mmCIF file of C-alpha atoms in Angstrom:
data_model
loop_
_atom_site.group_PDB
_atom_site.id
_atom_site.type_symbol
_atom_site.label_atom_id
_atom_site.label_comp_id
_atom_site.label_asym_id
_atom_site.label_seq_id
_atom_site.Cartn_x
_atom_site.Cartn_y
_atom_site.Cartn_z
ATOM 1 C CA UNK A 13 86.490 -87.630 -70.368
ATOM 2 C CA UNK A 14 83.988 -84.785 -69.872
ATOM 3 C CA UNK A 15 81.377 -87.294 -68.730
ATOM 4 C CA UNK A 16 83.872 -88.763 -66.237
ATOM 5 C CA UNK A 17 84.698 -85.327 -64.804
ATOM 6 C CA UNK A 18 80.991 -84.514 -64.507
ATOM 7 C CA UNK A 19 80.420 -87.717 -62.543
ATOM 8 C CA UNK A 20 83.303 -86.890 -60.194
ATOM 9 C CA UNK A 21 81.924 -83.383 -59.585
ATOM 10 C CA UNK A 22 78.439 -84.795 -58.966
ATOM 11 C CA UNK A 23 79.748 -87.350 -56.479
ATOM 12 C CA UNK A 24 81.780 -84.638 -54.774
ATOM 13 C CA UNK A 25 78.672 -82.474 -54.362
ATOM 14 C CA UNK A 26 76.692 -85.396 -53.006
ATOM 15 C CA UNK A 27 79.509 -86.140 -50.550
ATOM 16 C CA UNK A 28 79.624 -82.523 -49.363
ATOM 17 C CA UNK A 29 75.851 -82.469 -48.977
ATOM 18 C CA UNK A 30 75.906 -85.652 -46.938
ATOM 19 C CA UNK A 31 78.709 -84.341 -44.714
ATOM 20 C CA UNK A 32 76.809 -81.118 -44.081
ATOM 21 C CA UNK A 33 73.701 -83.119 -43.170
ATOM 22 C CA UNK A 34 75.657 -85.240 -40.683
ATOM 23 C CA UNK A 35 76.989 -82.100 -38.976
ATOM 24 C CA UNK A 36 73.765 -80.131 -38.957
ATOM 25 C CA UNK A 37 73.535 -80.263 -35.157
ATOM 26 C CA UNK A 38 76.878 -78.504 -34.640
ATOM 27 C CA UNK A 39 76.367 -75.324 -32.616
ATOM 28 C CA UNK A 40 78.222 -72.046 -33.042
ATOM 29 C CA UNK A 41 79.220 -69.499 -30.416
ATOM 30 C CA UNK A 42 77.877 -65.956 -30.250
ATOM 31 C CA UNK A 43 77.886 -63.260 -27.577
ATOM 32 C CA UNK A 44 74.305 -62.336 -26.680
ATOM 33 C CA UNK A 45 74.888 -59.608 -24.091
ATOM 34 C CA UNK A 46 76.616 -58.653 -20.858
ATOM 35 C CA UNK A 47 75.731 -58.682 -17.179
ATOM 36 C CA UNK A 48 77.498 -56.029 -15.081
ATOM 37 C CA UNK A 49 76.896 -55.645 -11.349
ATOM 38 C CA UNK A 50 78.488 -52.879 -9.272
ATOM 39 C CA UNK A 51 79.674 -54.068 -5.869
ATOM 40 C CA UNK A 52 80.041 -52.079 -2.688
ATOM 41 C CA UNK A 53 83.269 -51.355 -0.841
ATOM 42 C CA UNK A 54 83.204 -54.334 1.541
ATOM 43 C CA UNK A 55 82.823 -56.929 -1.173
ATOM 44 C CA UNK A 56 85.395 -59.357 -2.535
ATOM 45 C CA UNK A 57 84.062 -62.222 -4.628
ATOM 46 C CA UNK A 58 85.370 -65.724 -4.114
ATOM 47 C CA UNK A 59 85.086 -67.109 -7.626
ATOM 48 C CA UNK A 60 85.180 -70.689 -6.314
ATOM 49 C CA UNK A 61 81.437 -70.597 -5.592
ATOM 50 C CA UNK A 62 78.680 -68.898 -7.556
ATOM 51 C CA UNK A 63 75.150 -70.309 -7.751
ATOM 52 C CA UNK A 64 72.282 -69.209 -9.963
ATOM 53 C CA UNK A 65 68.727 -69.942 -8.842
ATOM 54 C CA UNK A 66 65.167 -68.853 -9.556
ATOM 55 C CA UNK A 67 62.160 -68.065 -7.362
ATOM 56 C CA UNK A 68 58.679 -66.711 -8.073
ATOM 57 C CA UNK A 69 60.138 -63.212 -7.725
ATOM 58 C CA UNK A 70 62.884 -63.596 -10.328
ATOM 59 C CA UNK A 71 66.443 -64.725 -11.031
ATOM 60 C CA UNK A 72 69.195 -64.532 -8.424
ATOM 61 C CA UNK A 73 72.908 -65.079 -8.052
ATOM 62 C CA UNK A 74 74.359 -66.343 -4.778
ATOM 63 C CA UNK A 75 77.990 -65.247 -4.429
ATOM 64 C CA UNK A 76 80.520 -65.907 -1.699
ATOM 65 C CA UNK A 77 81.797 -62.638 -0.225
ATOM 66 C CA UNK A 78 85.185 -63.169 1.416
ATOM 67 C CA UNK A 79 84.745 -60.018 3.502
ATOM 68 C CA UNK A 80 82.586 -60.958 6.460
ATOM 69 C CA UNK A 81 82.437 -63.694 5.341
ATOM 70 C CA UNK A 82 78.922 -63.842 3.922
ATOM 71 C CA UNK A 83 76.779 -65.131 1.088
ATOM 72 C CA UNK A 84 75.359 -62.309 -1.018
ATOM 73 C CA UNK A 85 72.043 -62.861 -2.818
ATOM 74 C CA UNK A 86 71.965 -60.576 -5.874
ATOM 75 C CA UNK A 87 68.942 -59.954 -8.079
ATOM 76 C CA UNK A 88 69.699 -60.214 -11.791
ATOM 77 C CA UNK A 89 66.748 -57.927 -12.517
ATOM 78 C CA UNK A 90 67.886 -54.772 -10.700
ATOM 79 C CA UNK A 91 71.479 -55.983 -10.021
ATOM 80 C CA UNK A 92 71.252 -55.214 -6.300
ATOM 81 C CA UNK A 93 72.047 -57.344 -3.261
ATOM 82 C CA UNK A 94 68.755 -58.503 -1.725
ATOM 83 C CA UNK A 95 70.170 -60.420 1.226
ATOM 84 C CA UNK A 96 73.440 -60.803 3.042
ATOM 85 C CA UNK A 97 73.709 -64.091 4.928
ATOM 86 C CA UNK A 98 76.442 -63.904 7.579
ATOM 87 C CA UNK A 99 78.708 -66.886 8.135
ATOM 88 C CA UNK A 100 79.694 -66.945 11.795
ATOM 89 C CA UNK A 101 83.192 -67.989 12.861
ATOM 90 C CA UNK A 102 82.492 -67.860 16.604
ATOM 91 C CA UNK A 103 79.546 -68.058 18.954
ATOM 92 C CA UNK A 104 76.714 -70.631 18.973
ATOM 93 C CA UNK A 105 76.384 -70.602 15.141
ATOM 94 C CA UNK A 106 80.055 -70.962 14.251
ATOM 95 C CA UNK A 107 80.728 -73.274 11.327
ATOM 96 C CA UNK A 108 84.500 -73.867 11.233
ATOM 97 C CA UNK A 109 86.522 -73.626 8.020
ATOM 98 C CA UNK A 110 84.034 -73.208 5.201
ATOM 99 C CA UNK A 111 84.434 -74.580 1.690
ATOM 100 C CA UNK A 112 81.400 -73.701 -0.383
ATOM 101 C CA UNK A 113 77.618 -73.779 -0.129
ATOM 102 C CA UNK A 114 74.414 -74.800 -1.858
ATOM 103 C CA UNK A 115 71.153 -72.836 -1.760
ATOM 104 C CA UNK A 116 68.704 -75.684 -1.128
ATOM 105 C CA UNK A 117 65.501 -73.641 -0.768
ATOM 106 C CA UNK A 118 64.327 -70.119 0.010
ATOM 107 C CA UNK A 119 65.119 -70.609 3.683
ATOM 108 C CA UNK A 120 67.867 -73.254 3.784
ATOM 109 C CA UNK A 121 71.554 -73.293 2.877
ATOM 110 C CA UNK A 122 73.801 -76.353 2.886
ATOM 111 C CA UNK A 123 77.310 -75.360 3.940
ATOM 112 C CA UNK A 124 80.464 -77.472 3.510
ATOM 113 C CA UNK A 125 82.856 -77.178 6.439
ATOM 114 C CA UNK A 126 86.188 -78.616 7.567
ATOM 115 C CA UNK A 127 86.514 -80.793 9.684
ATOM 116 C CA UNK A 128 84.113 -82.541 7.282
ATOM 117 C CA UNK A 129 80.650 -81.406 8.346
ATOM 118 C CA UNK A 130 77.510 -80.396 6.486
ATOM 119 C CA UNK A 131 75.725 -77.491 8.186
ATOM 120 C CA UNK A 132 72.167 -76.490 7.387
ATOM 121 C CA UNK A 133 71.698 -72.744 7.897
ATOM 122 C CA UNK A 134 68.744 -70.420 7.606
ATOM 123 C CA UNK A 135 68.992 -67.088 5.787
ATOM 124 C CA UNK A 136 70.032 -65.350 9.015
ATOM 125 C CA UNK A 137 73.092 -67.597 9.288
ATOM 126 C CA UNK A 138 71.646 -69.584 12.197
ATOM 127 C CA UNK A 139 72.619 -73.265 12.376
ATOM 128 C CA UNK A 140 69.521 -75.471 12.050
ATOM 129 C CA UNK A 141 71.390 -78.791 12.087
ATOM 130 C CA UNK A 142 74.733 -80.378 11.253
ATOM 131 C CA UNK A 143 76.007 -83.770 10.123
ATOM 132 C CA UNK A 144 79.593 -85.032 10.335
ATOM 133 C CA UNK A 145 80.835 -86.939 7.287
ATOM 134 C CA UNK A 146 82.907 -89.942 8.252
ATOM 135 C CA UNK A 147 83.358 -93.594 7.455
ATOM 136 C CA UNK A 148 86.015 -95.919 8.891
ATOM 137 C CA UNK A 149 86.416 -97.646 5.498
ATOM 138 C CA UNK A 150 86.581 -94.477 3.424
ATOM 139 C CA UNK A 151 88.202 -91.663 5.364
ATOM 140 C CA UNK A 152 86.974 -88.211 4.378
ATOM 141 C CA UNK A 153 89.790 -85.658 4.396
ATOM 142 C CA UNK A 154 88.075 -82.920 2.424
ATOM 143 C CA UNK A 155 84.568 -81.534 2.047
ATOM 144 C CA UNK A 156 83.489 -79.229 -0.745
ATOM 145 C CA UNK A 157 80.522 -77.577 -2.399
ATOM 146 C CA UNK A 158 82.334 -75.299 -4.836
ATOM 147 C CA UNK A 159 81.744 -74.752 -8.551
ATOM 148 C CA UNK A 160 83.910 -77.795 -9.286
ATOM 149 C CA UNK A 161 82.005 -80.288 -7.146
ATOM 150 C CA UNK A 162 78.941 -78.602 -5.638
ATOM 151 C CA UNK A 163 76.546 -80.501 -3.442
ATOM 152 C CA UNK A 164 73.880 -82.190 -5.562
ATOM 153 C CA UNK A 165 70.531 -82.110 -3.779
ATOM 154 C CA UNK A 166 67.066 -83.347 -4.723
ATOM 155 C CA UNK A 167 65.063 -82.109 -1.721
ATOM 156 C CA UNK A 168 65.964 -84.927 0.662
ATOM 157 C CA UNK A 169 69.154 -86.698 -0.462
ATOM 158 C CA UNK A 170 72.470 -84.878 -0.626
ATOM 159 C CA UNK A 171 75.224 -86.174 -2.912
ATOM 160 C CA UNK A 172 78.788 -85.153 -2.122
ATOM 161 C CA UNK A 173 82.110 -85.774 -3.870
ATOM 162 C CA UNK A 174 85.374 -87.065 -2.461
ATOM 163 C CA UNK A 175 87.871 -86.382 -5.256
ATOM 164 C CA UNK A 176 91.204 -86.097 -3.466
ATOM 165 C CA UNK A 177 93.892 -88.185 -1.777
ATOM 166 C CA UNK A 178 96.099 -87.124 1.100
ATOM 167 C CA UNK A 179 99.258 -87.861 -0.886
ATOM 168 C CA UNK A 180 98.907 -88.578 -4.596
ATOM 169 C CA UNK A 181 102.675 -88.995 -4.917
ATOM 170 C CA UNK A 182 102.673 -92.156 -2.780
ATOM 171 C CA UNK A 183 99.359 -93.773 -3.682
ATOM 172 C CA UNK A 184 99.378 -96.616 -6.214
ATOM 173 C CA UNK A 185 96.972 -97.394 -9.075
ATOM 174 C CA UNK A 186 95.111 -100.065 -7.159
ATOM 175 C CA UNK A 187 94.379 -97.685 -4.297
ATOM 176 C CA UNK A 188 93.362 -94.952 -6.733
ATOM 177 C CA UNK A 189 90.905 -97.178 -8.599
ATOM 178 C CA UNK A 190 89.404 -98.724 -5.445
ATOM 179 C CA UNK A 191 88.555 -95.577 -3.487
ATOM 180 C CA UNK A 192 84.882 -94.592 -3.495
ATOM 181 C CA UNK A 193 84.007 -91.207 -4.964
ATOM 182 C CA UNK A 194 80.455 -90.336 -3.887
ATOM 183 C CA UNK A 195 78.667 -90.273 -0.539
ATOM 184 C CA UNK A 196 75.002 -89.606 0.164
ATOM 185 C CA UNK A 197 73.116 -88.311 3.195
ATOM 186 C CA UNK A 198 69.363 -88.573 3.654
ATOM 187 C CA UNK A 199 68.672 -85.220 5.286
ATOM 188 C CA UNK A 200 64.971 -86.082 5.620
ATOM 189 C CA UNK A 201 65.820 -88.928 8.010
ATOM 190 C CA UNK A 202 66.347 -87.193 11.350
ATOM 191 C CA UNK A 203 67.363 -90.404 13.149
ATOM 192 C CA UNK A 204 70.013 -91.587 10.671
ATOM 193 C CA UNK A 205 72.056 -89.020 8.772
ATOM 194 C CA UNK A 206 75.224 -91.092 8.505
ATOM 195 C CA UNK A 207 77.023 -90.831 5.182
ATOM 196 C CA UNK A 208 76.479 -93.793 2.869
ATOM 197 C CA UNK A 209 79.025 -94.461 0.107
ATOM 198 C CA UNK A 210 78.020 -95.481 -3.403
ATOM 199 C CA UNK A 211 79.951 -98.314 -5.132
ATOM 200 C CA UNK A 212 81.396 -95.871 -7.653
ATOM 201 C CA UNK A 213 85.096 -96.003 -8.494
ATOM 202 C CA UNK A 214 87.577 -94.641 -10.989
ATOM 203 C CA UNK A 215 88.272 -96.790 -14.079
ATOM 204 C CA UNK A 216 90.699 -99.641 -13.479
ATOM 205 C CA UNK A 217 92.962 -98.268 -16.200
ATOM 206 C CA UNK A 218 93.039 -94.784 -14.690
ATOM 207 C CA UNK A 219 96.844 -94.688 -14.809
ATOM 208 C CA UNK A 220 97.604 -96.991 -17.740
ATOM 209 C CA UNK A 221 99.600 -94.201 -19.419
ATOM 210 C CA UNK A 222 101.242 -92.991 -16.190
ATOM 211 C CA UNK A 223 100.167 -91.358 -12.939
ATOM 212 C CA UNK A 224 97.915 -88.338 -13.503
ATOM 213 C CA UNK A 225 95.772 -86.020 -11.442
ATOM 214 C CA UNK A 226 92.632 -87.722 -10.128
ATOM 215 C CA UNK A 227 90.673 -84.487 -9.653
ATOM 216 C CA UNK A 228 87.229 -84.354 -11.202
ATOM 217 C CA UNK A 229 84.193 -82.126 -11.517
ATOM 218 C CA UNK A 230 80.567 -83.154 -11.854
ATOM 219 C CA UNK A 231 76.996 -82.221 -12.658
ATOM 220 C CA UNK A 232 73.639 -83.948 -12.490
ATOM 221 C CA UNK A 233 70.758 -84.456 -14.881
ATOM 222 C CA UNK A 234 67.611 -85.751 -13.205
ATOM 223 C CA UNK A 235 68.286 -89.368 -12.305
ATOM 224 C CA UNK A 236 71.969 -89.330 -13.301
ATOM 225 C CA UNK A 237 75.264 -87.883 -12.074
ATOM 226 C CA UNK A 238 77.923 -87.103 -14.685
ATOM 227 C CA UNK A 239 81.551 -87.240 -13.503
ATOM 228 C CA UNK A 240 84.113 -85.345 -15.592
ATOM 229 C CA UNK A 241 87.755 -86.214 -14.747
ATOM 230 C CA UNK A 242 90.327 -83.477 -15.295
ATOM 231 C CA UNK A 243 92.725 -85.844 -17.049
ATOM 232 C CA UNK A 244 90.479 -88.296 -18.878
ATOM 233 C CA UNK A 245 88.457 -87.750 -22.043
ATOM 234 C CA UNK A 246 85.776 -90.101 -20.727
ATOM 235 C CA UNK A 247 82.730 -89.020 -18.769
ATOM 236 C CA UNK A 248 81.198 -91.440 -16.261
ATOM 237 C CA UNK A 249 77.410 -91.703 -15.975
ATOM 238 C CA UNK A 250 76.165 -92.763 -12.522
ATOM 239 C CA UNK A 251 72.596 -93.847 -11.819
ATOM 240 C CA UNK A 252 71.131 -92.251 -8.700
ATOM 241 C CA UNK A 253 68.590 -95.060 -8.425
ATOM 242 C CA UNK A 254 71.077 -97.942 -8.412
ATOM 243 C CA UNK A 255 74.050 -95.934 -7.179
ATOM 244 C CA UNK A 256 76.260 -97.606 -9.781
ATOM 245 C CA UNK A 257 78.184 -96.794 -12.939
ATOM 246 C CA UNK A 258 76.012 -96.995 -16.051
ATOM 247 C CA UNK A 259 78.607 -96.260 -18.735
ATOM 248 C CA UNK A 260 81.727 -94.323 -19.698
ATOM 249 C CA UNK A 261 81.367 -91.994 -22.697
ATOM 250 C CA UNK A 262 84.217 -90.476 -24.705
ATOM 251 C CA UNK A 263 83.905 -86.667 -24.899
ATOM 252 C CA UNK A 264 87.257 -85.495 -26.253
ATOM 253 C CA UNK A 265 88.123 -81.891 -27.041
ATOM 254 C CA UNK A 266 89.881 -81.306 -30.343
ATOM 255 C CA UNK A 267 92.359 -79.124 -28.394
ATOM 256 C CA UNK A 268 93.492 -81.760 -25.860
ATOM 257 C CA UNK A 269 95.513 -84.858 -26.745
ATOM 258 C CA UNK A 270 97.476 -85.848 -23.650
ATOM 259 C CA UNK A 271 97.898 -84.888 -20.003
ATOM 260 C CA UNK A 272 100.653 -84.163 -17.519
ATOM 261 C CA UNK A 273 102.270 -87.292 -16.093
ATOM 262 C CA UNK A 274 103.305 -87.036 -12.426
ATOM 263 C CA UNK A 275 106.910 -88.110 -11.946
ATOM 264 C CA UNK A 276 107.959 -87.712 -8.323
ATOM 265 C CA UNK A 277 107.481 -84.814 -5.950
ATOM 266 C CA UNK A 278 107.319 -81.293 -7.442
ATOM 267 C CA UNK A 279 110.417 -79.114 -7.412
ATOM 268 C CA UNK A 280 109.968 -75.344 -7.534
ATOM 269 C CA UNK A 281 107.676 -74.216 -10.354
ATOM 270 C CA UNK A 282 108.307 -77.271 -12.519
ATOM 271 C CA UNK A 283 105.005 -78.994 -11.723
ATOM 272 C CA UNK A 284 103.135 -75.764 -12.461
ATOM 273 C CA UNK A 285 104.994 -75.371 -15.763
ATOM 274 C CA UNK A 286 104.277 -79.000 -16.694
ATOM 275 C CA UNK A 287 100.580 -78.413 -16.003
ATOM 276 C CA UNK A 288 100.572 -75.312 -18.183
ATOM 277 C CA UNK A 289 102.247 -77.175 -21.026
ATOM 278 C CA UNK A 290 99.565 -79.869 -21.014
ATOM 279 C CA UNK A 291 95.859 -79.181 -21.230
ATOM 280 C CA UNK A 292 93.177 -80.584 -18.946
ATOM 281 C CA UNK A 293 89.430 -80.468 -18.457
ATOM 282 C CA UNK A 294 87.694 -78.223 -15.952
ATOM 283 C CA UNK A 295 84.119 -77.472 -14.859
ATOM 284 C CA UNK A 296 81.138 -79.424 -16.130
ATOM 285 C CA UNK A 297 77.847 -77.497 -16.099
ATOM 286 C CA UNK A 298 74.368 -78.714 -16.936
ATOM 287 C CA UNK A 299 72.044 -76.419 -18.866
ATOM 288 C CA UNK A 300 68.559 -77.582 -17.868
ATOM 289 C CA UNK A 301 66.924 -74.981 -20.101
ATOM 290 C CA UNK A 302 68.477 -76.362 -23.311
ATOM 291 C CA UNK A 303 69.155 -79.905 -22.010
ATOM 292 C CA UNK A 304 72.854 -79.753 -22.833
ATOM 293 C CA UNK A 305 76.137 -79.766 -20.917
ATOM 294 C CA UNK A 306 79.147 -77.459 -21.057
ATOM 295 C CA UNK A 307 82.548 -79.044 -20.458
ATOM 296 C CA UNK A 308 85.259 -76.434 -19.925
ATOM 297 C CA UNK A 309 88.952 -77.078 -20.488
ATOM 298 C CA UNK A 310 92.358 -75.372 -20.451
ATOM 299 C CA UNK A 311 94.678 -75.530 -23.438
ATOM 300 C CA UNK A 312 98.375 -76.275 -23.103
ATOM 301 C CA UNK A 313 100.574 -73.194 -23.587
ATOM 302 C CA UNK A 314 104.194 -72.054 -23.665
ATOM 303 C CA UNK A 315 104.212 -69.963 -20.510
ATOM 304 C CA UNK A 316 107.283 -67.942 -21.533
ATOM 305 C CA UNK A 317 105.297 -66.237 -24.305
ATOM 306 C CA UNK A 318 103.026 -64.351 -21.879
ATOM 307 C CA UNK A 319 105.339 -62.237 -19.716
ATOM 308 C CA UNK A 320 103.749 -63.574 -16.523
ATOM 309 C CA UNK A 321 104.939 -66.015 -13.859
ATOM 310 C CA UNK A 322 103.869 -69.671 -14.066
ATOM 311 C CA UNK A 323 101.719 -69.227 -10.944
ATOM 312 C CA UNK A 324 99.972 -66.162 -12.405
ATOM 313 C CA UNK A 325 99.141 -68.158 -15.519
ATOM 314 C CA UNK A 326 97.955 -71.145 -13.497
ATOM 315 C CA UNK A 327 95.666 -68.917 -11.440
ATOM 316 C CA UNK A 328 94.255 -67.258 -14.563
ATOM 317 C CA UNK A 329 94.923 -69.329 -17.692
ATOM 318 C CA UNK A 330 95.002 -67.326 -20.937
ATOM 319 C CA UNK A 331 93.117 -69.917 -23.010
ATOM 320 C CA UNK A 332 89.832 -71.403 -21.824
ATOM 321 C CA UNK A 333 87.728 -73.650 -24.032
ATOM 322 C CA UNK A 334 84.160 -74.898 -23.731
ATOM 323 C CA UNK A 335 82.584 -77.925 -25.359
ATOM 324 C CA UNK A 336 78.834 -78.235 -25.870
ATOM 325 C CA UNK A 337 77.460 -81.749 -25.293
ATOM 326 C CA UNK A 338 73.937 -82.906 -26.034
ATOM 327 C CA UNK A 339 71.787 -84.772 -23.497
ATOM 328 C CA UNK A 340 73.477 -88.036 -24.523
ATOM 329 C CA UNK A 341 76.927 -86.449 -23.989
ATOM 330 C CA UNK A 342 77.786 -86.303 -27.679
ATOM 331 C CA UNK A 343 80.043 -83.360 -28.577
ATOM 332 C CA UNK A 344 78.028 -80.967 -30.794
ATOM 333 C CA UNK A 345 80.195 -77.853 -30.646
ATOM 334 C CA UNK A 346 83.334 -76.280 -29.225
ATOM 335 C CA UNK A 347 84.718 -72.771 -28.762
ATOM 336 C CA UNK A 348 88.079 -71.480 -27.509
ATOM 337 C CA UNK A 349 88.375 -68.180 -25.636
ATOM 338 C CA UNK A 350 91.875 -66.735 -25.979
ATOM 339 C CA UNK A 351 93.989 -63.862 -24.609
ATOM 340 C CA UNK A 352 92.665 -63.931 -21.028
ATOM 341 C CA UNK A 353 89.045 -63.416 -22.104
ATOM 342 C CA UNK A 354 87.585 -65.404 -19.182
ATOM 343 C CA UNK A 355 88.124 -65.754 -15.458
ATOM 344 C CA UNK A 356 88.798 -69.322 -14.403
ATOM 345 C CA UNK A 357 85.979 -71.253 -12.613
ATOM 346 C CA UNK A 358 83.555 -68.315 -12.611
ATOM 347 C CA UNK A 359 80.754 -69.522 -14.887
ATOM 348 C CA UNK A 360 77.075 -70.361 -14.422
ATOM 349 C CA UNK A 361 73.999 -71.258 -16.467
ATOM 350 C CA UNK A 362 70.859 -69.118 -16.425
ATOM 351 C CA UNK A 363 67.634 -68.905 -18.350
ATOM 352 C CA UNK A 364 69.283 -66.407 -20.716
ATOM 353 C CA UNK A 365 72.272 -68.605 -21.606
ATOM 354 C CA UNK A 366 75.768 -69.448 -20.408
ATOM 355 C CA UNK A 367 77.305 -66.694 -18.245
ATOM 356 C CA UNK A 368 81.121 -66.519 -18.245
ATOM 357 C CA UNK A 369 83.066 -64.068 -16.082
ATOM 358 C CA UNK A 370 85.309 -61.608 -17.913
ATOM 359 C CA UNK A 371 86.910 -60.361 -14.674
ATOM 360 C CA UNK A 372 90.276 -61.905 -15.431
ATOM 361 C CA UNK A 373 92.927 -59.840 -13.540
ATOM 362 C CA UNK A 374 95.290 -60.249 -16.503
ATOM 363 C CA UNK A 375 92.971 -58.236 -18.768
ATOM 364 C CA UNK A 376 93.709 -54.557 -19.363
ATOM 365 C CA UNK A 377 90.101 -53.632 -18.547
ATOM 366 C CA UNK A 378 89.910 -55.576 -15.260
ATOM 367 C CA UNK A 379 87.852 -53.724 -12.636
ATOM 368 C CA UNK A 380 87.390 -55.156 -9.140
ATOM 369 C CA UNK A 381 84.430 -52.825 -8.543
ATOM 370 C CA UNK A 382 82.191 -54.863 -10.829
ATOM 371 C CA UNK A 383 81.064 -58.419 -11.417
ATOM 372 C CA UNK A 384 81.109 -58.819 -15.195
ATOM 373 C CA UNK A 385 79.745 -61.705 -17.234
ATOM 374 C CA UNK A 386 79.353 -62.181 -20.963
ATOM 375 C CA UNK A 387 76.114 -63.979 -21.809
ATOM 376 C CA UNK A 388 76.962 -66.674 -24.329
ATOM 377 C CA UNK A 389 74.532 -68.378 -26.647
ATOM 378 C CA UNK A 390 75.107 -71.057 -29.249
ATOM 379 C CA UNK A 391 73.373 -71.106 -32.616
ATOM 380 C CA UNK A 392 71.586 -74.421 -32.894
ATOM 381 C CA UNK A 393 70.208 -74.315 -29.337
ATOM 382 C CA UNK A 394 66.773 -72.933 -28.500
ATOM 383 C CA UNK A 395 66.269 -69.878 -26.291
ATOM 384 C CA UNK A 396 63.100 -68.265 -24.975
ATOM 385 C CA UNK A 397 63.729 -64.835 -26.542
#
């Protein structure tokens, strides 16, 4: 009997050792530091668009200032604004209704505008050129370069996303799965800058469990584009070279099981409440320094427990999670921020780690006079310092 028990214990230890070995790549969250930037009186950040970039002179953050409006270029070294790029709403350089930007180089900005037009601006806000986005077979009703679906740009070719429908309540599954998602423009070709559409579609079974949101976010990694649907565990890998779908990869959060099903037109706050009850995925960010991805998500909650209106909770969800995916999109770690720790959509990746905004208005220490980011690192990933 003693020999039998000893064998069981030995096998148990071997099993535990093997399990630990299989999970050795799991990464763990830790707070590395904080970035705090004081802002001047005529500054109001639009959290929908924040872009980190580097030059020979250091690290910078491009932030949309709603007052002006303007794009502020802030140095992360001395935490001061180094340039203020005006966005003109009248005159010869007017750009219409703006919806995000992309810093393409040290003297060029790609600006998304509505009616759907891509403007190329210099750092004085002057319009260098513009291209209308249209296609009789795939009508563009929305143009964006926000944190959700920023322009992807490789120096000559611009990739843009078309995630939305005019009326999701009337569209059927066939229409949803046959609409193209990605257009490209060759900005280096001065004689032909017409938008070309890639043969990339949503999965045919997109609504097999019922009609859901078709919104998505995306990121790129060299020769690939990764599409992250808000209401699908699968990620779609698109080849830039062929312009086609390579594969769908399951990347499920342990905190999300199902999604809100759309049943008819919304009435009052019910659709908002239904969204809060069910979780969904959010931004997808690539970390080129560690060659990983971060897939954010919102956890389903009981809104009545928080003492806030459904709309207040939708605008600033109390629980925000982040998954860490390796270069092959395998899930290697996950962390949940609770109690209004983060501000929705306001995250970026820098050389120092993952920066997440803590300027959630529902926090007791919220202060509109500062931009505040926690610098997050994950044990198991490599950092330069």
